[in-house]
Amino acid sequence: MKIIKRDKLKDLLNSFAKNAQTLAPVKENDTIKFLPWKGQGEIDLSQNALLPPKDLLFPQTEVMYRYTDGGVQGEITDVAAAAERQVIFGIRPCDVRSLTMMDDVFMTKGYEDDYYKSKRENTILISLGCNEPQPTCFCTSMGIDMMEADGADIVMYDLGEKLALEPKTDAGEQLLNDVDVLEDGAAEKPVAKECQLKADAEGLAEKLAQMFHHSYWEDLSRTCIGCGTCTYLCPTCHCFDIRRKNIGEEGFQFRCWDSCMFSEYTRMAGGHNPRPSKKERVRNRFLHKLQYFPERYGKVACVGCGRCVGKCPVNIDITRIIGELREVSVDE
Amino acid sequence: MSNSVAKQLEEHPLVPMVGEVSKIVDETPDVKTFHIYYEQGKPFTPMPGQVAMLSLLSVGEAMFSVRGVDENHLEFSLKKTGILTDALHEIEEGQKVGVRGPYGNGFPIDFCKGKDMLFIGMGIGLAPVRTMIYHCINNREDYGKMQIIYGARSPQDLVFKEDLFENWHKVPNCGVDVTVDRGDDDWDGNVGFVPPFVEGLAPNPENTVAIICGPPIGIKFTLPVLEKLGFTNDQIITTLEMRMKCGIGKCGRCNIGSCYVCLDGPVFSLEQLKVMPDEY
């Protein structure tokens, strides 16, 4: 185990940043964001970042390839290059868990998405255990240990004046060996305070498989305004659109985040839309998280980070919905 | 497939292979067939029923049924329906287009082997069915009797006329029956919708697989007819359409329940569809 004093944290990040793009939670305009560390800024480890760090592996907008298309002679001129090494410092256990779900989506079931994979394989994760949850947090309901993070290369604990770092992988070990601002030491793992918000999604998928035509979805969709905020903030939401931008005779194909809450998402040429109203879209969002993803990948696609709970403008709270879905009768 | 091409597809499953449109066939006023030529050999050999992403680089890409023609050609038949197909209908021979794939499961060839085959196509829905018809023709000894039933809105809207009225009549033990919703002065064939036409022809369900594609409304009214004739759900195979962006099960939008049409479809038996949510 390695120890660093809190006031030396910038030295540690500076050391990491010499060899790799280093992302750390920095407070900017009253918002905590994962930003590239350039030696300056206010590191804020008091609570999780507003946006999950999924965009570091799956950018909100990402160029896929470039082409020329002058009249009839089109060709692809450049495919996006492989990713550079990056260190994500201070990622919370919930967001680490979400990346294992991203891995399922982008790297299994027959096709590996090379854009994602390249970034993922060049990323080192340093998790930070949560001593104190936010009022909207419910990660422990989703089977997450607030201190530990399966999948992180280094697990970090907040000891107040000090931080303790425990390497979990060879890459993590190597990274810590390469810096000289750490001291060897031992520390007792902090005890996390309990999440106040709870949800029990265990076994819910089987019940939901009987509830596709339930009136619950119609009722729930009346509140939703279809803004898509929940999907953009969600660390497990991975839907994307593929579009292109033409500049004269050149152009590029890019992908960008999309949301199942938007009507255009499933609208086909000719106008047919299998999910034409909010009812079908809200239903799809919750069934995707609670039934379809578990059926496909064996996991509930929610990590209890609470971002959607905190930011939904009409207070749609997935923990309340899980509770209600447990209660309602399948036969209405 | 050459090794370098295979490698590129393996490394970049979302990047198309650019080929040249070597021939465009006007099928109907709003359907054209595009032959795409690859000098180094076609990038993949699709199984019947599989789909591929066809793109005009500066306009967009969309998923269509694809057929492998010979060593160098892929073939798509497209109805003019949206931004991309409108643009594709404007291009001329010599134009470069992109193709990536093949995607999806294709028709259940092993399940169909040794059985009589009933093909029902409606409108442009004949395009995916035709990939299986050609597979059966090219492996004629593996399949029993073939019966092809096709319907279009009008004589003008009949696609693949050369196949319907010449080529397929020469295939041994193969019947072709064509109907149109509305005839014209020159049409001396059957007039009427596909469902009653199928009912009148009364294909025998015994040891038969029915492959049916067409507009949803056509399928909806033909299924009860097949049921009445004695076809069971596992004997009826169809293909689904959904909006797709990636084709490889990542972008999210073509799900029906926990199935992705791009990976687990587009071919489904009626038996499978009965246990899936009816959201397509």
Coordinates of C-alpha atoms in Angstrom, one line a residue:
Chain A
M1 CA 0.0 0.0 0.0
K2 CA 1.2 3.5 -0.9
I3 CA 0.3 6.7 1.0
I4 CA 0.3 10.3 -0.2
K5 CA -0.5 13.4 1.8
R6 CA -3.5 15.3 0.4
D7 CA -1.3 18.4 -0.2
K8 CA 1.0 16.4 -2.4
L9 CA -1.8 15.2 -4.7
K10 CA -0.8 17.7 -7.4
D11 CA 2.7 16.2 -7.4
L12 CA 1.3 12.8 -7.9
L13 CA -0.9 13.9 -10.8
N14 CA 2.0 15.8 -12.3
S15 CA 4.0 12.6 -12.2
F16 CA 1.2 10.6 -13.9
A17 CA 0.7 13.4 -16.5
K18 CA 4.3 13.1 -17.7
N19 CA 3.7 9.7 -19.3
A20 CA 0.0 9.7 -20.0
Q21 CA -3.1 11.9 -20.4
T22 CA -4.3 12.1 -16.8
L23 CA -7.9 12.9 -16.1
A24 CA -8.9 14.0 -12.6
P25 CA -12.0 15.4 -10.9
V26 CA -11.5 19.2 -11.0
K27 CA -14.0 21.8 -9.8
E28 CA -14.7 24.3 -12.6
N29 CA -17.6 26.8 -12.4
D30 CA -19.1 25.0 -9.4
T31 CA -19.1 21.7 -11.3
I32 CA -16.9 18.7 -10.7
K33 CA -15.7 17.4 -14.1
F34 CA -13.0 14.9 -15.2
L35 CA -10.6 17.2 -17.0
P36 CA -7.1 16.6 -18.4
W37 CA -4.6 17.5 -15.6
K38 CA -2.2 20.3 -16.7
G39 CA -0.7 21.0 -13.4
Q40 CA -3.3 23.5 -12.3
G41 CA -6.9 23.4 -11.1
E42 CA -8.8 22.6 -7.9
I43 CA -8.9 18.9 -7.4
D44 CA -12.3 18.1 -5.8
L45 CA -12.7 14.6 -4.2
S46 CA -15.7 15.6 -2.1
Q47 CA -18.4 14.0 -4.3
N48 CA -18.7 12.3 -7.7
A49 CA -18.5 14.2 -11.0
L50 CA -21.7 15.6 -12.5
L51 CA -21.1 13.5 -15.7
P52 CA -19.8 10.0 -15.6
P53 CA -16.3 9.5 -17.2
K54 CA -17.8 7.3 -19.9
D55 CA -17.0 9.9 -22.5
L56 CA -13.3 9.2 -21.9
L57 CA -13.8 5.8 -23.5
F58 CA -16.9 6.5 -25.5
P59 CA -16.7 10.2 -26.5
Q60 CA -19.9 12.2 -26.9
T61 CA -18.8 12.9 -30.5
E62 CA -16.1 10.8 -32.1
V63 CA -14.7 10.8 -35.7
M64 CA -14.7 7.3 -37.2
Y65 CA -13.2 7.9 -40.6
R66 CA -12.6 10.6 -43.2
Y67 CA -13.5 10.4 -46.9
T68 CA -13.4 12.3 -50.1
D69 CA -16.5 12.3 -52.2
G70 CA -16.0 14.5 -55.2
G71 CA -18.7 13.5 -57.6
V72 CA -18.5 9.8 -58.3
Q73 CA -15.0 9.0 -57.0
G74 CA -15.4 8.6 -53.3
E75 CA -12.8 6.9 -51.1
I76 CA -12.0 6.5 -47.4
T77 CA -8.9 8.4 -46.7
D78 CA -8.3 7.9 -43.0
V79 CA -9.6 5.7 -40.2
A80 CA -9.4 7.1 -36.7
A81 CA -6.1 6.2 -35.0
A82 CA -5.5 4.0 -32.0
A83 CA -5.9 5.7 -28.6
E84 CA -3.1 7.2 -26.5
R85 CA -2.5 6.0 -22.9
Q86 CA -4.7 7.6 -20.3
V87 CA -5.0 7.5 -16.5
I88 CA -8.4 8.2 -14.9
F89 CA -7.8 9.3 -11.4
G90 CA -10.6 9.3 -8.8
I91 CA -13.2 7.3 -10.6
R92 CA -15.9 6.1 -8.2
P93 CA -16.8 2.4 -7.7
C94 CA -20.2 2.9 -9.4
D95 CA -18.6 4.3 -12.5
V96 CA -16.0 1.6 -12.6
R97 CA -18.8 -1.0 -12.5
S98 CA -20.5 0.8 -15.4
L99 CA -17.4 0.3 -17.5
T100 CA -17.7 -3.4 -17.1
M101 CA -21.1 -3.0 -18.7
M102 CA -19.7 -0.9 -21.5
D103 CA -17.1 -3.7 -22.0
D104 CA -20.0 -6.2 -22.4
V105 CA -21.7 -4.0 -25.0
F106 CA -18.6 -2.9 -27.0
M107 CA -16.4 -5.9 -26.7
T108 CA -18.6 -9.1 -26.7
K109 CA -21.3 -10.8 -28.6
G110 CA -19.4 -11.4 -31.8
Y111 CA -18.0 -7.9 -32.6
E112 CA -15.3 -5.8 -30.9
D113 CA -15.8 -2.1 -31.4
D114 CA -12.2 -1.1 -32.1
Y115 CA -12.8 2.6 -31.3
Y116 CA -13.8 1.7 -27.7
K117 CA -11.5 -1.2 -27.3
S118 CA -8.4 0.9 -28.2
K119 CA -9.2 3.4 -25.5
R120 CA -10.2 0.8 -23.0
E121 CA -7.0 -1.1 -23.3
N122 CA -4.9 2.0 -22.9
T123 CA -6.8 3.3 -19.8
I124 CA -5.6 2.9 -16.2
L125 CA -8.3 3.3 -13.6
I126 CA -7.6 4.6 -10.1
S127 CA -10.8 4.3 -8.1
L128 CA -11.7 6.4 -5.1
G129 CA -13.8 4.8 -2.4
C130 CA -16.8 6.8 -1.2
N131 CA -16.7 7.5 2.5
E132 CA -20.0 9.3 2.4
P133 CA -22.8 8.8 -0.2
Q134 CA -24.8 11.6 -1.7
P135 CA -28.6 11.6 -0.8
T136 CA -29.2 10.3 -4.4
C137 CA -26.7 7.4 -4.2
F138 CA -27.9 3.8 -4.0
C139 CA -24.9 1.8 -5.4
T140 CA -25.0 -0.7 -2.5
S141 CA -28.4 -1.8 -3.6
M142 CA -26.8 -2.7 -6.9
G143 CA -24.2 -4.9 -5.3
I144 CA -21.4 -2.4 -5.2
D145 CA -18.9 -2.0 -2.3
M146 CA -18.4 1.7 -1.8
M147 CA -14.8 1.2 -1.0
E148 CA -13.8 -1.4 -3.6
A149 CA -13.9 -1.4 -7.4
D150 CA -13.5 -4.6 -9.3
G151 CA -11.9 -3.7 -12.5
A152 CA -9.9 -0.8 -11.2
D153 CA -6.1 -1.0 -11.6
I154 CA -5.5 0.9 -8.3
V155 CA -8.0 1.2 -5.5
M156 CA -7.7 4.5 -3.5
Y157 CA -9.1 5.3 0.0
D158 CA -9.7 8.7 1.4
L159 CA -8.1 8.9 4.9
G160 CA -8.8 12.6 5.4
E161 CA -5.3 14.2 5.5
K162 CA -3.9 11.3 3.4
L163 CA -4.9 9.0 0.6
A164 CA -4.0 5.4 0.4
L165 CA -3.4 3.6 -2.9
E166 CA -3.5 -0.1 -3.3
P167 CA -2.5 -1.6 -6.7
K168 CA -4.7 -4.4 -8.0
T169 CA -3.2 -5.1 -11.4
D170 CA 0.3 -5.2 -12.9
A171 CA -0.4 -2.0 -14.8
G172 CA -1.4 -0.4 -11.5
E173 CA 1.6 -1.6 -9.7
Q174 CA 3.9 -0.4 -12.5
L175 CA 2.2 3.0 -12.5
L176 CA 2.8 3.5 -8.8
N177 CA 6.4 2.2 -9.0
D178 CA 7.2 4.8 -11.7
V179 CA 6.4 7.8 -9.4
D180 CA 8.5 9.0 -6.5
V181 CA 6.1 11.1 -4.5
L182 CA 4.5 8.1 -2.7
E183 CA 5.5 6.6 0.6
D184 CA 5.1 3.0 1.6
G185 CA 2.7 2.6 4.4
A186 CA -0.3 0.8 5.9
A187 CA -3.7 2.2 6.6
E188 CA -7.1 0.9 7.8
K189 CA -9.7 1.0 5.1
P190 CA -12.3 3.7 6.0
V191 CA -15.8 2.5 6.8
A192 CA -18.4 4.0 4.4
K193 CA -21.6 5.5 5.7
E194 CA -24.8 3.8 4.5
C195 CA -26.7 4.8 1.4
Q196 CA -30.1 6.3 2.5
L197 CA -31.7 5.5 -0.9
K198 CA -32.4 1.8 -1.6
A199 CA -33.7 -0.3 -4.4
D200 CA -34.2 -4.0 -4.9
A201 CA -34.0 -5.1 -8.5
E202 CA -33.1 -8.7 -7.7
G203 CA -35.2 -11.1 -9.7
L204 CA -37.3 -8.2 -11.2
A205 CA -36.4 -9.2 -14.8
E206 CA -38.6 -12.3 -14.6
K207 CA -41.6 -10.3 -13.5
L208 CA -41.0 -7.6 -16.0
A209 CA -41.0 -10.2 -18.8
Q210 CA -44.7 -10.6 -18.0
M211 CA -45.4 -6.8 -17.9
F212 CA -44.8 -5.6 -21.4
H213 CA -48.4 -4.6 -21.9
H214 CA -49.0 -3.4 -18.3
S215 CA -50.8 0.0 -17.8
Y216 CA -48.0 1.0 -15.5
W217 CA -45.9 2.3 -18.5
E218 CA -48.7 4.5 -19.7
D219 CA -49.0 6.0 -16.2
L220 CA -45.3 6.5 -15.8
S221 CA -44.9 8.1 -19.3
R222 CA -47.3 10.9 -18.4
T223 CA -44.8 12.4 -16.1
C224 CA -41.8 12.1 -18.4
I225 CA -41.1 15.1 -20.7
G226 CA -38.7 13.1 -23.0
C227 CA -35.7 15.4 -22.5
G228 CA -33.2 12.6 -22.5
T229 CA -31.2 14.0 -19.5
C230 CA -31.3 10.6 -17.8
T231 CA -29.7 8.8 -20.7
Y232 CA -26.9 11.4 -21.2
L233 CA -26.0 11.3 -17.5
C234 CA -26.3 7.5 -17.2
P235 CA -22.9 5.8 -17.0
T236 CA -24.4 2.6 -18.5
C237 CA -26.3 4.2 -21.4
H238 CA -24.4 3.5 -24.6
C239 CA -26.7 4.2 -27.5
F240 CA -25.2 6.2 -30.4
D241 CA -26.1 7.6 -33.7
I242 CA -23.8 7.6 -36.8
R243 CA -23.8 10.8 -38.9
R244 CA -21.5 12.6 -41.3
K245 CA -20.3 16.1 -41.9
N246 CA -19.3 17.3 -45.4
I247 CA -16.9 20.1 -45.9
G248 CA -16.6 20.7 -49.7
E249 CA -15.5 17.5 -51.3
E250 CA -14.2 16.0 -48.0
G251 CA -16.0 14.9 -45.0
F252 CA -16.0 12.7 -42.0
Q253 CA -18.2 10.0 -40.5
F254 CA -18.7 10.4 -36.8
R255 CA -20.7 8.8 -34.0
C256 CA -22.4 10.7 -31.2
W257 CA -24.4 9.8 -28.2
D258 CA -28.1 9.2 -28.9
S259 CA -31.1 8.6 -26.6
C260 CA -33.9 6.1 -26.8
M261 CA -36.1 8.9 -25.3
F262 CA -36.2 10.7 -28.7
S263 CA -38.8 9.9 -31.3
E264 CA -36.4 10.0 -34.2
Y265 CA -34.3 7.3 -32.6
T266 CA -36.4 4.4 -34.0
R267 CA -38.2 6.2 -36.8
M268 CA -37.6 4.5 -40.1
A269 CA -37.5 5.7 -43.7
G270 CA -41.2 5.8 -44.8
G271 CA -42.3 7.1 -41.4
H272 CA -43.0 3.9 -39.5
N273 CA -41.9 4.1 -35.9
P274 CA -42.1 1.0 -33.6
R275 CA -41.8 3.3 -30.5
P276 CA -44.0 6.2 -31.6
S277 CA -45.0 7.7 -28.2
K278 CA -43.4 8.4 -24.9
K279 CA -45.1 5.3 -23.5
E280 CA -43.1 2.9 -25.6
R281 CA -39.9 4.9 -25.2
V282 CA -40.1 5.2 -21.4
R283 CA -41.0 1.5 -21.2
N284 CA -38.0 0.6 -23.4
R285 CA -35.6 2.6 -21.2
F286 CA -36.6 0.9 -18.0
L287 CA -37.0 -2.5 -19.5
H288 CA -33.6 -2.2 -21.1
K289 CA -32.0 -1.4 -17.7
L290 CA -34.0 -3.9 -15.7
Q291 CA -34.9 -6.8 -18.0
Y292 CA -33.3 -6.7 -21.5
F293 CA -29.7 -6.0 -20.3
P294 CA -30.0 -8.7 -17.6
E295 CA -31.3 -11.1 -20.1
R296 CA -28.5 -10.3 -22.6
Y297 CA -25.5 -9.7 -20.3
G298 CA -26.6 -11.1 -16.9
K299 CA -26.4 -7.7 -15.1
V300 CA -28.9 -5.0 -14.2
A301 CA -27.8 -1.9 -16.3
C302 CA -27.9 0.5 -13.3
V303 CA -25.0 1.1 -10.9
G304 CA -26.9 3.3 -8.4
C305 CA -24.9 6.5 -9.1
G306 CA -28.1 8.5 -8.6
R307 CA -27.3 11.0 -11.4
C308 CA -30.7 10.5 -13.1
V309 CA -32.4 10.7 -9.7
G310 CA -30.8 14.0 -9.0
K311 CA -31.1 15.6 -12.4
C312 CA -34.5 14.5 -13.8
P313 CA -36.5 17.7 -14.2
V314 CA -39.7 15.9 -13.3
N315 CA -38.4 13.7 -10.5
I316 CA -38.6 10.3 -12.1
D317 CA -36.7 8.2 -9.6
I318 CA -35.6 4.8 -10.7
T319 CA -35.5 3.5 -7.1
R320 CA -39.2 4.5 -6.7
I321 CA -40.0 2.8 -10.1
I322 CA -38.2 -0.4 -9.1
G323 CA -40.2 -0.4 -5.8
E324 CA -43.5 0.2 -7.7
L325 CA -42.7 -2.4 -10.2
R326 CA -42.2 -4.9 -7.4
E327 CA -45.6 -4.0 -5.9
V328 CA -47.9 -3.9 -8.9
S329 CA -49.8 -7.0 -9.9
V330 CA -48.7 -8.6 -13.1
D331 CA -52.4 -9.0 -14.1
E332 CA -53.0 -5.3 -13.4
Chain B
M1 CA -12.2 -12.7 -49.5
S2 CA -8.6 -11.5 -49.6
N3 CA -6.7 -11.6 -46.4
S4 CA -6.1 -7.9 -46.3
V5 CA -9.8 -7.2 -46.7
A6 CA -10.7 -9.7 -44.1
K7 CA -8.2 -8.1 -41.7
Q8 CA -9.6 -4.6 -42.3
L9 CA -13.1 -5.7 -41.6
E10 CA -11.9 -7.5 -38.5
E11 CA -10.1 -4.4 -37.2
H12 CA -12.7 -1.9 -38.2
P13 CA -16.2 -3.5 -38.3
L14 CA -17.8 0.0 -38.8
V15 CA -15.8 1.1 -41.8
P16 CA -17.2 0.3 -45.3
M17 CA -15.3 -1.1 -48.3
V18 CA -15.7 1.2 -51.2
G19 CA -16.8 -0.4 -54.5
E20 CA -18.1 0.8 -57.8
V21 CA -21.6 0.7 -59.0
S22 CA -21.1 -1.2 -62.3
K23 CA -24.8 -1.7 -63.3
I24 CA -28.1 -0.2 -62.3
V25 CA -31.3 -1.9 -63.3
D26 CA -34.6 -0.1 -63.3
E27 CA -37.0 -2.6 -61.8
T28 CA -40.1 -0.4 -61.3
P29 CA -40.7 3.3 -61.2
D30 CA -39.4 3.4 -57.6
V31 CA -37.2 0.3 -57.3
K32 CA -33.7 0.0 -58.7
T33 CA -31.1 -2.8 -58.4
F34 CA -27.5 -1.8 -57.9
H35 CA -24.6 -4.1 -58.8
I36 CA -21.5 -3.2 -56.9
Y37 CA -18.2 -4.3 -58.3
Y38 CA -15.0 -5.0 -56.4
E39 CA -11.9 -5.5 -58.5
Q40 CA -10.1 -7.4 -55.8
G41 CA -13.1 -9.7 -55.2
K42 CA -16.2 -8.9 -53.2
P43 CA -15.5 -8.1 -49.6
F44 CA -17.8 -10.9 -48.3
T45 CA -20.1 -13.6 -49.4
P46 CA -23.5 -13.1 -47.7
M47 CA -25.6 -16.0 -46.6
P48 CA -29.2 -15.8 -48.0
G49 CA -31.2 -13.4 -45.8
Q50 CA -28.3 -11.5 -44.4
V51 CA -28.1 -7.7 -44.6
A52 CA -25.4 -5.1 -45.2
M53 CA -24.9 -1.4 -44.7
L54 CA -24.8 0.4 -48.0
S55 CA -23.5 4.0 -48.0
L56 CA -23.1 7.0 -50.2
L57 CA -20.2 8.5 -48.3
S58 CA -21.4 12.0 -48.2
V59 CA -25.1 11.2 -47.6
G60 CA -25.4 8.3 -45.2
E61 CA -25.8 4.6 -44.8
A62 CA -28.6 2.2 -44.2
M63 CA -29.2 -1.5 -43.9
F64 CA -30.5 -3.5 -46.8
S65 CA -30.9 -7.1 -47.9
V66 CA -27.8 -8.1 -49.9
R67 CA -27.0 -10.8 -52.4
G68 CA -23.7 -12.0 -53.6
V69 CA -23.7 -12.4 -57.4
D70 CA -20.4 -13.7 -58.5
E71 CA -16.8 -13.4 -57.4
N72 CA -16.8 -9.6 -57.8
H73 CA -20.3 -8.4 -57.3
L74 CA -22.7 -7.6 -54.5
E75 CA -26.3 -6.7 -55.4
F76 CA -28.9 -4.5 -53.6
S77 CA -32.4 -3.8 -54.7
L78 CA -33.8 -0.5 -53.2
K79 CA -37.1 1.1 -53.1
K80 CA -37.0 4.9 -53.1
T81 CA -38.2 5.7 -49.5
G82 CA -35.9 8.1 -47.7
I83 CA -33.0 10.5 -47.9
L84 CA -30.4 7.8 -48.8
T85 CA -32.5 5.8 -51.2
D86 CA -33.6 9.0 -52.9
A87 CA -30.0 9.9 -53.4
L88 CA -29.0 6.4 -54.5
H89 CA -31.8 6.5 -57.1
E90 CA -30.1 9.6 -58.6
I91 CA -26.6 8.1 -59.1
E92 CA -25.3 6.8 -62.3
E93 CA -23.1 3.8 -63.2
G94 CA -19.5 4.4 -62.2
Q95 CA -20.4 5.9 -58.8
K96 CA -18.4 4.8 -55.8
V97 CA -20.4 3.5 -52.8
G98 CA -19.5 1.9 -49.5
V99 CA -20.6 -1.5 -48.2
R100 CA -20.0 -3.1 -44.8
G101 CA -21.2 -6.4 -43.5
P102 CA -22.6 -9.0 -43.8
Y103 CA -24.8 -8.8 -40.7
G104 CA -27.4 -10.9 -39.2
N105 CA -28.4 -14.5 -39.1
G106 CA -29.7 -15.3 -42.5
F107 CA -32.3 -17.9 -43.4
P108 CA -32.1 -21.2 -41.5
I109 CA -30.5 -23.2 -44.3
D110 CA -30.0 -26.4 -42.4
F111 CA -33.5 -26.4 -41.1
C112 CA -34.8 -25.9 -44.6
K113 CA -32.7 -28.7 -46.2
G114 CA -34.7 -31.7 -47.4
K115 CA -38.0 -29.7 -47.2
D116 CA -40.4 -28.3 -49.8
M117 CA -40.1 -24.5 -50.0
L118 CA -42.9 -22.0 -50.2
F119 CA -41.8 -18.4 -51.0
I120 CA -44.2 -15.5 -50.5
G121 CA -43.0 -12.1 -51.5
M122 CA -44.9 -8.8 -51.6
G123 CA -43.6 -5.7 -53.2
I124 CA -39.9 -5.1 -52.6
G125 CA -40.1 -7.9 -49.9
L126 CA -39.2 -10.2 -52.7
A127 CA -35.6 -9.0 -52.5
P128 CA -34.7 -10.9 -49.3
V129 CA -36.8 -13.9 -50.3
R130 CA -35.0 -14.0 -53.6
T131 CA -31.7 -14.5 -51.9
M132 CA -33.0 -17.8 -50.6
I133 CA -34.7 -18.7 -53.9
Y134 CA -31.3 -18.4 -55.5
H135 CA -29.7 -20.4 -52.8
C136 CA -32.2 -23.2 -53.4
I137 CA -31.7 -23.0 -57.2
N138 CA -28.0 -23.2 -56.8
N139 CA -28.3 -26.2 -54.4
R140 CA -31.4 -27.6 -56.1
E141 CA -30.8 -31.2 -54.9
D142 CA -30.9 -30.2 -51.3
Y143 CA -34.5 -29.0 -51.5
G144 CA -37.9 -30.4 -52.5
K145 CA -40.6 -28.7 -54.5
M146 CA -40.3 -24.9 -54.8
Q147 CA -43.4 -22.7 -55.0
I148 CA -43.0 -19.0 -55.4
I149 CA -45.9 -16.6 -54.9
Y150 CA -45.5 -12.9 -55.6
G151 CA -47.7 -9.9 -55.4
A152 CA -47.3 -6.3 -56.2
R153 CA -49.6 -3.3 -56.3
S154 CA -49.8 -3.1 -60.1
P155 CA -48.1 -4.7 -63.2
Q156 CA -45.8 -1.7 -63.2
D157 CA -44.7 -2.4 -59.7
L158 CA -43.5 -6.0 -60.3
V159 CA -39.8 -6.4 -59.4
F160 CA -37.3 -8.9 -60.9
K161 CA -39.6 -9.5 -63.9
E162 CA -36.9 -11.6 -65.7
D163 CA -36.8 -14.0 -62.8
L164 CA -40.5 -14.1 -62.3
F165 CA -41.5 -14.7 -65.9
E166 CA -38.5 -16.4 -67.4
N167 CA -35.6 -17.7 -65.2
W168 CA -37.6 -19.3 -62.4
H169 CA -40.0 -21.1 -64.8
K170 CA -37.0 -23.0 -66.1
V171 CA -36.1 -24.3 -62.6
P172 CA -37.1 -28.0 -62.2
N173 CA -40.0 -28.7 -59.9
C174 CA -40.6 -25.0 -59.3
G175 CA -43.9 -23.1 -59.6
V176 CA -44.2 -19.3 -59.9
D177 CA -47.6 -17.6 -59.3
V178 CA -47.9 -13.8 -59.6
T179 CA -50.8 -11.5 -58.7
V180 CA -51.3 -7.7 -58.7
D181 CA -53.7 -5.7 -56.6
R182 CA -54.9 -3.8 -59.6
G183 CA -54.4 -4.9 -63.2
D184 CA -54.2 -2.8 -66.4
D185 CA -55.2 -3.3 -70.0
D186 CA -52.2 -5.4 -70.8
W187 CA -52.3 -7.6 -67.6
D188 CA -53.8 -11.0 -68.2
G189 CA -52.5 -12.6 -64.9
N190 CA -54.3 -12.8 -61.6
V191 CA -55.7 -9.7 -60.0
G192 CA -56.2 -9.7 -56.2
F193 CA -54.4 -9.4 -52.9
V194 CA -51.8 -11.9 -51.8
P195 CA -53.7 -13.5 -48.9
P196 CA -56.7 -14.7 -50.9
F197 CA -54.4 -15.6 -53.7
V198 CA -52.4 -17.8 -51.4
E199 CA -55.6 -19.3 -50.0
G200 CA -56.7 -20.2 -53.5
L201 CA -53.4 -21.8 -54.4
A202 CA -53.6 -23.8 -51.2
P203 CA -49.9 -24.8 -50.8
N204 CA -49.5 -28.0 -48.9
P205 CA -47.9 -27.5 -45.5
E206 CA -46.5 -31.0 -45.1
N207 CA -42.7 -31.0 -44.7
T208 CA -42.7 -27.4 -46.0
V209 CA -41.1 -24.2 -44.9
A210 CA -42.8 -20.9 -45.8
I211 CA -40.6 -17.9 -46.2
I212 CA -42.6 -14.7 -46.3
C213 CA -41.5 -11.0 -46.7
G214 CA -43.4 -7.9 -47.5
P215 CA -45.0 -4.9 -46.0
P216 CA -46.3 -5.5 -42.4
I217 CA -49.9 -5.2 -43.5
G218 CA -49.4 -7.9 -46.1
I219 CA -47.7 -10.3 -43.7
K220 CA -50.4 -9.6 -41.1
F221 CA -53.2 -10.8 -43.4
T222 CA -51.2 -13.7 -44.9
L223 CA -50.3 -15.3 -41.7
P224 CA -53.9 -16.4 -40.8
V225 CA -54.2 -17.9 -44.3
L226 CA -51.1 -20.0 -43.7
E227 CA -52.3 -21.0 -40.3
K228 CA -55.7 -22.0 -41.9
L229 CA -53.8 -24.1 -44.4
G230 CA -52.1 -26.0 -41.6
F231 CA -48.7 -24.3 -41.3
T232 CA -47.4 -24.2 -37.8
N233 CA -45.4 -21.3 -36.3
D234 CA -42.1 -23.0 -36.7
Q235 CA -42.7 -23.6 -40.4
I236 CA -43.2 -19.8 -41.1
I237 CA -40.1 -17.7 -41.4
T238 CA -40.0 -13.9 -42.0
T239 CA -37.6 -11.0 -41.8
L240 CA -37.9 -7.9 -39.7
E241 CA -36.8 -4.3 -40.4
M242 CA -35.7 -1.8 -37.8
R243 CA -33.8 1.4 -37.9
M244 CA -30.1 0.5 -37.5
K245 CA -26.9 2.5 -37.2
C246 CA -24.1 0.1 -36.3
G247 CA -25.3 -3.3 -37.4
I248 CA -23.1 -5.0 -34.7
G249 CA -25.3 -4.8 -31.6
K250 CA -23.7 -1.7 -30.0
C251 CA -25.7 1.4 -31.0
G252 CA -28.9 0.1 -29.3
R253 CA -31.8 1.1 -31.4
C254 CA -32.9 -2.1 -33.2
N255 CA -33.8 -4.0 -30.1
I256 CA -37.0 -5.9 -29.8
G257 CA -37.0 -6.9 -26.1
S258 CA -33.5 -8.3 -25.5
C259 CA -33.0 -9.3 -29.1
Y260 CA -31.1 -7.1 -31.6
V261 CA -32.5 -7.4 -35.1
C262 CA -29.0 -6.7 -36.5
L263 CA -27.4 -9.7 -34.7
D264 CA -30.2 -12.1 -33.7
G265 CA -32.3 -11.3 -36.8
P266 CA -33.3 -10.1 -39.3
V267 CA -34.7 -13.6 -39.9
F268 CA -37.2 -14.9 -37.3
S269 CA -39.6 -17.8 -37.2
L270 CA -43.2 -17.0 -36.3
E271 CA -42.5 -19.2 -33.3
Q272 CA -39.8 -16.8 -32.1
L273 CA -41.9 -13.7 -32.8
K274 CA -44.7 -15.0 -30.7
V275 CA -42.6 -14.9 -27.5
M276 CA -41.0 -11.5 -28.3
P277 CA -42.6 -8.2 -27.5
D278 CA -44.7 -7.0 -30.4
E279 CA -42.8 -3.8 -30.8
Y280 CA -41.6 -3.6 -34.5

